[in-house]
Tab-separated table of C-alpha atoms in Angstrom:
chain	number	residue	atom	x	y	z
A	891	MET	CA	0.041	0.005	0.044
A	892	THR	CA	1.273	3.457	-0.924
A	893	THR	CA	1.785	5.945	1.873
A	894	PRO	CA	-0.163	9.199	1.338
A	895	LYS	CA	1.745	12.552	1.456
A	896	HIS	CA	-0.869	13.977	3.867
A	897	ARG	CA	-2.201	12.876	7.216
A	898	SER	CA	-5.705	13.462	5.988
A	899	GLY	CA	-5.267	10.826	3.211
A	900	PHE	CA	-4.679	10.692	-0.458
A	901	HIS	CA	-4.819	13.806	-2.650
A	902	ALA	CA	-5.753	13.135	-6.375
A	903	GLY	CA	-5.986	15.293	-9.502
A	904	ILE	CA	-7.947	15.144	-12.633
A	905	VAL	CA	-6.447	16.993	-15.535
A	906	ASN	CA	-9.061	18.238	-18.015
A	907	PRO	CA	-12.102	17.173	-15.893
A	908	LEU	CA	-14.539	18.809	-18.416
A	909	SER	CA	-13.530	16.400	-21.174
A	910	LEU	CA	-15.918	13.492	-21.605
A	911	VAL	CA	-13.479	11.034	-20.118
A	912	GLY	CA	-12.527	13.386	-17.309
A	913	ASN	CA	-16.202	13.846	-16.401
A	914	GLU	CA	-16.564	10.015	-16.430
A	915	VAL	CA	-13.495	9.662	-14.059
A	916	LYS	CA	-15.296	12.103	-11.669
A	917	SER	CA	-18.446	9.976	-11.862
A	918	ILE	CA	-16.693	6.625	-11.141
A	919	LEU	CA	-14.721	8.099	-8.224
A	920	ARG	CA	-18.096	9.084	-6.772
A	921	ASP	CA	-19.797	5.799	-7.619
A	922	ARG	CA	-17.073	3.731	-6.031
A	923	SER	CA	-16.757	6.057	-2.999
A	924	PHE	CA	-13.032	6.451	-3.673
A	925	PRO	CA	-11.357	7.480	-0.416
A	926	PHE	CA	-9.502	10.602	-1.663
A	927	SER	CA	-9.418	13.344	0.998
A	928	ARG	CA	-8.921	15.950	-1.784
A	929	VAL	CA	-9.449	15.929	-5.598
A	930	ALA	CA	-7.995	18.877	-7.526
A	931	LEU	CA	-9.461	19.657	-10.953
A	932	LEU	CA	-6.833	21.022	-13.342
A	933	ASP	CA	-6.640	22.329	-16.867
A	934	SER	CA	-3.751	21.757	-19.240
A	935	THR	CA	-5.382	23.242	-22.398
A	936	GLY	CA	-5.456	26.812	-21.351
A	937	GLU	CA	-9.153	26.957	-22.091
A	938	HIS	CA	-11.002	25.952	-18.965
A	939	ALA	CA	-9.084	27.385	-15.980
A	940	GLY	CA	-11.655	29.103	-13.763
A	941	ALA	CA	-14.528	27.046	-14.956
A	942	LEU	CA	-17.115	25.961	-12.413
A	943	THR	CA	-18.091	22.325	-12.345
A	944	GLU	CA	-18.739	19.807	-9.578
A	945	MET	CA	-16.924	17.048	-7.706
A	946	GLY	CA	-19.229	14.698	-5.986
A	947	ASP	CA	-22.128	16.783	-4.840
A	948	GLU	CA	-20.135	19.856	-4.251
A	949	PRO	CA	-19.282	22.760	-6.597
A	950	ALA	CA	-15.625	22.921	-7.644
A	951	PHE	CA	-13.399	25.180	-9.687
A	952	VAL	CA	-10.938	24.132	-12.380
A	953	ALA	CA	-7.431	25.511	-11.762
A	954	ALA	CA	-4.656	25.813	-14.223
A	955	SER	CA	-2.059	22.995	-14.117
A	956	SER	CA	1.014	24.077	-12.214
A	957	ASN	CA	3.936	22.594	-10.418
A	958	GLU	CA	2.560	23.802	-7.120
A	959	GLU	CA	-0.701	22.056	-7.656
A	960	LEU	CA	0.835	18.791	-8.813
A	961	GLU	CA	3.382	18.673	-5.936
A	962	ASP	CA	0.500	18.445	-3.483
A	963	LEU	CA	-0.985	15.372	-5.170
A	964	ASP	CA	-0.355	11.631	-4.799
A	965	LEU	CA	-1.949	10.577	-8.004
A	966	VAL	CA	-3.146	12.317	-11.120
A	967	PHE	CA	-5.380	11.232	-13.994
A	968	PHE	CA	-4.467	12.840	-17.187
A	969	CYS	CA	-7.429	13.096	-19.614
A	970	GLY	CA	-8.111	15.153	-22.779
A	971	PRO	CA	-5.680	16.039	-25.558
A	972	PRO	CA	-2.107	14.614	-25.095
A	973	GLU	CA	-0.351	17.830	-26.327
A	974	GLY	CA	-0.940	19.800	-23.229
A	975	ASN	CA	-0.532	16.853	-20.845
A	976	ARG	CA	2.966	15.598	-21.805
A	977	GLU	CA	5.022	18.214	-20.062
A	978	TRP	CA	3.126	17.561	-16.775
A	979	ILE	CA	3.248	13.749	-16.931
A	980	GLU	CA	7.040	13.995	-17.418
A	981	ARG	CA	7.193	15.561	-13.922
A	982	ALA	CA	5.849	12.406	-12.390
A	983	GLY	CA	8.374	10.379	-10.335
A	984	PRO	CA	9.431	9.102	-6.905
A	985	GLY	CA	8.400	11.609	-4.182
A	986	ARG	CA	6.186	13.535	-6.573
A	987	PHE	CA	3.008	11.939	-7.945
A	988	ILE	CA	1.814	8.835	-9.781
A	989	ALA	CA	0.636	9.626	-13.368
A	990	ILE	CA	-2.082	7.617	-15.064
A	991	ASP	CA	-2.341	8.742	-18.674
A	992	LEU	CA	-5.644	8.510	-20.494
A	993	SER	CA	-4.616	10.913	-23.232
A	994	GLN	CA	-5.433	9.467	-26.688
A	995	PRO	CA	-3.297	8.666	-28.452
A	996	THR	CA	-0.730	8.787	-25.692
A	997	THR	CA	2.607	10.411	-26.438
A	998	ILE	CA	4.462	8.843	-23.436
A	999	GLU	CA	7.049	6.400	-24.683
A	1000	ASN	CA	8.259	5.156	-21.244
A	1001	GLY	CA	4.814	4.474	-19.745
A	1002	THR	CA	3.676	1.016	-18.691
A	1003	LEU	CA	0.502	-0.203	-20.456
A	1004	VAL	CA	-2.020	-1.618	-17.947
A	1005	ILE	CA	-5.467	-3.134	-18.460
A	1006	ALA	CA	-7.522	-4.277	-15.447
A	1007	GLY	CA	-8.418	-7.920	-15.892
A	1008	VAL	CA	-5.280	-8.600	-18.102
A	1009	ASN	CA	-2.035	-7.517	-16.487
A	1010	LEU	CA	-3.035	-5.164	-13.612
A	1011	ASP	CA	-2.332	-7.761	-10.853
A	1012	GLU	CA	1.218	-8.235	-12.194
A	1013	LEU	CA	1.936	-4.459	-12.002
A	1014	PRO	CA	5.346	-3.966	-10.354
A	1015	ALA	CA	5.471	-1.618	-7.345
A	1016	ARG	CA	6.416	1.995	-8.015
A	1017	THR	CA	5.552	1.781	-11.755
A	1018	ASN	CA	5.302	5.389	-13.009
A	1019	PRO	CA	3.902	6.658	-15.360
A	1020	ILE	CA	1.153	4.263	-16.175
A	1021	VAL	CA	-0.723	4.399	-19.529
A	1022	SER	CA	-4.374	3.242	-19.917
A	1023	PRO	CA	-4.391	1.954	-23.505
A	1024	HIS	CA	-6.535	3.207	-26.323
A	1025	PRO	CA	-10.230	2.380	-25.645
A	1026	ILE	CA	-10.257	0.048	-28.680
A	1027	ALA	CA	-7.304	-1.900	-27.313
A	1028	ILE	CA	-8.884	-2.703	-23.998
A	1029	PRO	CA	-11.873	-4.874	-25.088
A	1030	ILE	CA	-9.810	-6.681	-27.715
A	1031	ALA	CA	-7.147	-7.480	-25.142
A	1032	LEU	CA	-9.763	-8.631	-22.669
A	1033	VAL	CA	-11.324	-11.028	-25.202
A	1034	LEU	CA	-7.957	-12.524	-26.225
A	1035	HIS	CA	-6.841	-12.801	-22.633
A	1036	GLY	CA	-10.128	-14.514	-21.681
A	1037	ILE	CA	-9.791	-17.065	-24.371
A	1038	ALA	CA	-6.113	-17.825	-23.921
A	1039	PRO	CA	-6.490	-20.415	-21.102
A	1040	VAL	CA	-8.565	-22.704	-23.421
A	1041	ALA	CA	-7.377	-21.886	-26.960
A	1042	ALA	CA	-4.306	-20.389	-28.638
A	1043	VAL	CA	-5.369	-17.777	-31.138
A	1044	ASP	CA	-3.343	-17.709	-34.289
A	1045	SER	CA	-4.887	-14.578	-35.666
A	1046	CYS	CA	-7.479	-11.991	-34.862
A	1047	THR	CA	-9.032	-9.713	-37.521
A	1048	ALA	CA	-10.946	-6.857	-35.903
A	1049	THR	CA	-13.391	-4.356	-37.479
A	1050	VAL	CA	-14.381	-1.627	-35.132
A	1051	VAL	CA	-17.019	1.015	-35.526
A	1052	GLN	CA	-15.974	4.165	-33.693
A	1053	PRO	CA	-18.475	6.593	-32.040
A	1054	ALA	CA	-18.505	10.377	-32.312
A	1055	SER	CA	-17.569	10.734	-28.671
A	1056	GLU	CA	-14.000	9.792	-29.545
A	1057	PHE	CA	-13.802	13.406	-30.644
A	1058	GLY	CA	-15.209	14.749	-27.423
A	1059	GLN	CA	-18.429	16.692	-26.876
A	1060	ALA	CA	-17.841	18.739	-29.980
A	1061	GLY	CA	-17.912	15.549	-32.105
A	1062	VAL	CA	-21.170	14.325	-30.457
A	1063	GLU	CA	-22.830	17.734	-31.009
A	1064	GLU	CA	-21.722	17.955	-34.671
A	1065	VAL	CA	-23.057	14.497	-35.581
A	1066	ALA	CA	-26.367	15.445	-33.907
A	1067	ALA	CA	-26.382	18.699	-35.932
A	1068	GLN	CA	-25.532	16.942	-39.129
A	1069	ALA	CA	-28.401	14.504	-38.645
A	1070	ILE	CA	-30.894	17.335	-38.184
A	1071	SER	CA	-29.414	19.162	-41.251
A	1072	VAL	CA	-29.695	16.011	-43.440
A	1073	LEU	CA	-33.305	15.426	-42.397
A	1074	ASN	CA	-34.154	19.048	-43.225
A	1075	VAL	CA	-32.109	18.975	-46.561
A	1076	LYS	CA	-29.678	21.646	-45.396
A	1077	PRO	CA	-25.849	21.856	-45.594
A	1078	VAL	CA	-24.188	19.812	-42.813
A	1079	PRO	CA	-21.690	21.507	-40.460
A	1080	ARG	CA	-18.068	20.241	-40.892
A	1081	ASN	CA	-16.037	21.758	-38.062
A	1082	VAL	CA	-14.931	18.555	-36.301
A	1083	PHE	CA	-15.254	16.084	-39.194
A	1084	ASP	CA	-14.198	16.861	-42.764
A	1085	ARG	CA	-17.257	15.134	-44.200
A	1086	GLN	CA	-20.772	14.050	-43.392
A	1087	VAL	CA	-20.773	11.491	-40.621
A	1088	ALA	CA	-24.560	11.332	-40.034
A	1089	PHE	CA	-26.170	8.392	-41.843
A	1090	ASN	CA	-22.715	7.472	-43.153
A	1091	LEU	CA	-19.747	5.087	-42.638
A	1092	PHE	CA	-16.199	5.417	-43.837
A	1093	PRO	CA	-12.659	4.481	-42.762
A	1094	ALA	CA	-11.594	6.538	-39.730
A	1095	ALA	CA	-9.120	9.251	-40.674
A	1096	GLU	CA	-6.791	9.204	-37.582
A	1097	GLY	CA	-4.783	6.149	-38.581
A	1098	ASN	CA	-4.409	4.796	-35.093
A	1099	GLU	CA	-4.606	1.147	-36.015
A	1100	ASP	CA	-0.802	0.446	-35.764
A	1101	VAL	CA	-0.664	2.089	-32.299
A	1102	ILE	CA	-3.628	0.126	-31.103
A	1103	VAL	CA	-2.335	-3.167	-32.485
A	1104	SER	CA	1.092	-2.635	-30.708
A	1105	GLN	CA	-0.760	-1.982	-27.475
A	1106	VAL	CA	-2.805	-5.199	-27.621
A	1107	ARG	CA	0.208	-7.219	-28.508
A	1108	ALA	CA	2.244	-5.732	-25.619
A	1109	VAL	CA	-0.256	-7.056	-23.019
A	1110	THR	CA	-1.386	-10.312	-24.692
A	1111	ASN	CA	0.222	-13.147	-26.685
A	1112	PRO	CA	2.564	-11.329	-29.100
A	1113	ARG	CA	2.501	-14.322	-31.413
A	1114	THR	CA	-1.143	-13.785	-32.303
A	1115	GLU	CA	-1.378	-12.057	-35.649
A	1116	LEU	CA	-3.655	-9.032	-35.273
A	1117	ALA	CA	-5.308	-6.965	-38.064
A	1118	LEU	CA	-7.459	-3.955	-37.327
A	1119	MET	CA	-9.718	-1.639	-39.360
A	1120	ILE	CA	-11.519	1.278	-37.654
A	1121	THR	CA	-14.718	2.661	-39.233
A	1122	GLN	CA	-16.143	5.996	-38.267
A	1123	GLY	CA	-19.795	5.539	-37.318
A	1124	THR	CA	-22.735	7.751	-36.730
A	1125	ILE	CA	-23.350	6.480	-33.206
A	1126	PHE	CA	-22.676	8.885	-30.310
A	1127	HIS	CA	-21.144	6.544	-27.738
A	1128	SER	CA	-19.652	3.039	-27.412
A	1129	HIS	CA	-17.448	0.959	-29.712
A	1130	THR	CA	-18.817	-1.905	-31.674
A	1131	PHE	CA	-16.424	-4.910	-32.295
A	1132	SER	CA	-16.599	-7.613	-34.873
A	1133	LEU	CA	-13.686	-10.048	-34.185
A	1134	PHE	CA	-12.818	-12.993	-36.331
A	1135	LEU	CA	-10.459	-15.408	-34.515
A	1136	ARG	CA	-8.559	-18.212	-36.117
A	1137	LEU	CA	-7.676	-20.766	-33.470
A	1138	ALA	CA	-4.660	-23.034	-33.416
A	1139	ASP	CA	-6.829	-26.059	-32.449
A	1140	GLU	CA	-10.401	-27.061	-32.770
A	1141	VAL	CA	-12.262	-25.719	-29.744
A	1142	SER	CA	-15.992	-25.600	-29.233
A	1143	VAL	CA	-17.957	-22.348	-29.021
A	1144	GLU	CA	-19.258	-23.568	-25.652
A	1145	THR	CA	-15.693	-23.773	-24.383
A	1146	ILE	CA	-14.920	-20.266	-25.585
A	1147	VAL	CA	-18.042	-18.842	-23.947
A	1148	ASP	CA	-17.400	-20.554	-20.682
A	1149	ALA	CA	-13.873	-19.152	-20.651
A	1150	LEU	CA	-15.069	-15.627	-21.348
A	1151	LYS	CA	-17.748	-15.852	-18.647
A	1152	LYS	CA	-15.093	-16.473	-16.056
A	1153	SER	CA	-14.020	-12.805	-16.432
A	1154	SER	CA	-15.950	-10.206	-14.420
A	1155	ALA	CA	-15.061	-7.763	-17.145
A	1156	MET	CA	-17.412	-9.618	-19.570
A	1157	ALA	CA	-21.183	-9.782	-19.594
A	1158	PHE	CA	-23.427	-12.025	-21.751
A	1159	ALA	CA	-27.014	-11.420	-22.696
A	1160	GLU	CA	-29.579	-13.511	-20.900
A	1161	GLY	CA	-32.327	-15.441	-22.569
A	1162	ASP	CA	-33.490	-13.937	-25.868
A	1163	GLN	CA	-31.987	-10.642	-25.167
A	1164	GLN	CA	-29.487	-9.395	-27.872
A	1165	TYR	CA	-26.983	-6.671	-27.019
A	1166	GLY	CA	-26.662	-3.681	-29.339
A	1167	THR	CA	-24.323	-0.726	-29.215
A	1168	ILE	CA	-26.623	1.453	-27.150
A	1169	ASP	CA	-26.778	-1.164	-24.450
A	1170	ALA	CA	-23.077	-0.573	-23.583
A	1171	ALA	CA	-23.686	2.930	-22.352
A	1172	GLY	CA	-22.896	3.254	-18.682
A	1173	ARG	CA	-21.919	-0.440	-18.265
A	1174	ASP	CA	-18.746	-1.584	-16.473
A	1175	GLU	CA	-18.351	-4.614	-18.736
A	1176	VAL	CA	-17.579	-5.601	-22.283
A	1177	LEU	CA	-20.911	-6.877	-23.514
A	1178	ILE	CA	-20.633	-10.091	-25.654
A	1179	ALA	CA	-23.618	-10.203	-28.064
A	1180	GLU	CA	-22.583	-13.331	-29.976
A	1181	VAL	CA	-19.920	-16.049	-30.226
A	1182	ARG	CA	-20.321	-18.431	-33.098
A	1183	ALA	CA	-18.276	-20.758	-35.243
A	1184	ASP	CA	-17.746	-19.799	-38.936
A	1185	ARG	CA	-19.211	-22.540	-41.205
A	1186	ASN	CA	-16.760	-21.946	-43.990
A	1187	VAL	CA	-13.459	-21.449	-42.212
A	1188	GLU	CA	-11.884	-24.257	-40.140
A	1189	ARG	CA	-11.223	-23.215	-36.549
A	1190	GLY	CA	-12.800	-19.843	-37.229
A	1191	ILE	CA	-14.782	-18.077	-34.440
A	1192	TRP	CA	-16.746	-14.867	-34.542
A	1193	VAL	CA	-17.061	-12.608	-31.500
A	1194	TRP	CA	-19.392	-9.635	-31.598
A	1195	ALA	CA	-19.049	-7.182	-28.683
A	1196	VAL	CA	-19.879	-3.681	-27.617
A	1197	CYS	CA	-18.182	-1.493	-24.979
A	1198	ASP	CA	-18.609	1.972	-23.496
A	1199	ASN	CA	-15.559	3.825	-24.776
A	1200	LEU	CA	-15.782	6.468	-22.028
A	1201	ARG	CA	-16.444	4.189	-19.037
A	1202	ARG	CA	-15.106	0.666	-19.263
A	1203	SER	CA	-12.476	1.300	-21.962
A	1204	SER	CA	-11.161	4.529	-20.339
A	1205	ALA	CA	-12.254	5.923	-16.949
A	1206	LEU	CA	-12.990	2.709	-15.142
A	1207	ASN	CA	-9.739	1.080	-16.288
A	1208	ALA	CA	-7.847	4.141	-14.905
A	1209	VAL	CA	-9.745	4.085	-11.541
A	1210	LEU	CA	-9.075	0.326	-11.130
A	1211	ILE	CA	-5.373	1.031	-11.747
A	1212	ALA	CA	-5.433	3.726	-9.094
A	1213	GLU	CA	-7.029	1.422	-6.579
A	1214	LYS	CA	-4.278	-1.151	-7.294
A	1215	VAL	CA	-1.320	1.218	-6.988
A	1216	LEU	CA	-2.599	3.011	-3.868
A	1217	PHE	CA	-4.232	0.147	-2.023
A	1218	ASP	CA	-2.756	-3.013	-3.654
A	1219	THR	CA	-6.212	-4.338	-4.325
A	1220	THR	CA	-6.851	-7.236	-6.701
A	1221	THR	CA	-9.181	-6.121	-9.466
A	1222	HIS	CA	-10.554	-7.528	-12.682
């Protein structure tokens, strides 16, 4: 267990708490009654210092990031754009503060990638900084890790539909505005996206596939071939995953399902219920909608899943990491 700097208990910080992920971190800390004696809300963008928000049930102001503020803290969650966060994360170290980087895509080369339910319980003491991987990497790694005890996976081909919330509140609002404009036969706004997203699908423009693949391989079996294509979708929240797995040996679907059900990070629909993308919103698990064998490819298995990109794949993973490094809890 880490020793707090202050007699009153641990002091934490959330950098860019007005971002969608930052706001979700605040919510989860409240939901889990996280025992911080103080939570500082800081801004690294130069846009929100002085803004009024809330922490728990109390009003709170956002202050500008500074050495003085960070020196007072035991642990800091870095959310929002990576450009403004890097210089502050580099100040993390022994005797200073623990940094958990949720910036996407991270620019921290020396950070340790950690996923609760995959490699969190093997996290060495005093690891710093810690990187919560891209929200696409986390569900894929959880699925591969869950299957690993019963089946070696030769290859995984993943197609992922990305929500507008990956571009923050501005992305969500622009897709909503585009939908209204299309229905009213008016020009669509294109401030966040360079084209019409509403009622449309196209390859995501960011080109993060190689980064995400490298993150998944870093925390799972590196011998598994992994191919990834990200599609930009019209949906507001939650990623949708279509995974095609080629197994090394013949293993039944029932065996795969039983293995995945052993992870508390997974949830399966009950009865005739069928999970869709909207069902993932606010959920703490990766929702598995379907696992089935491919009739035309030997040892081929399809897994269809959805996951809240702001909660399970971002904020919750970071909070579970914080619980582990501060209290040495075992989490999944």
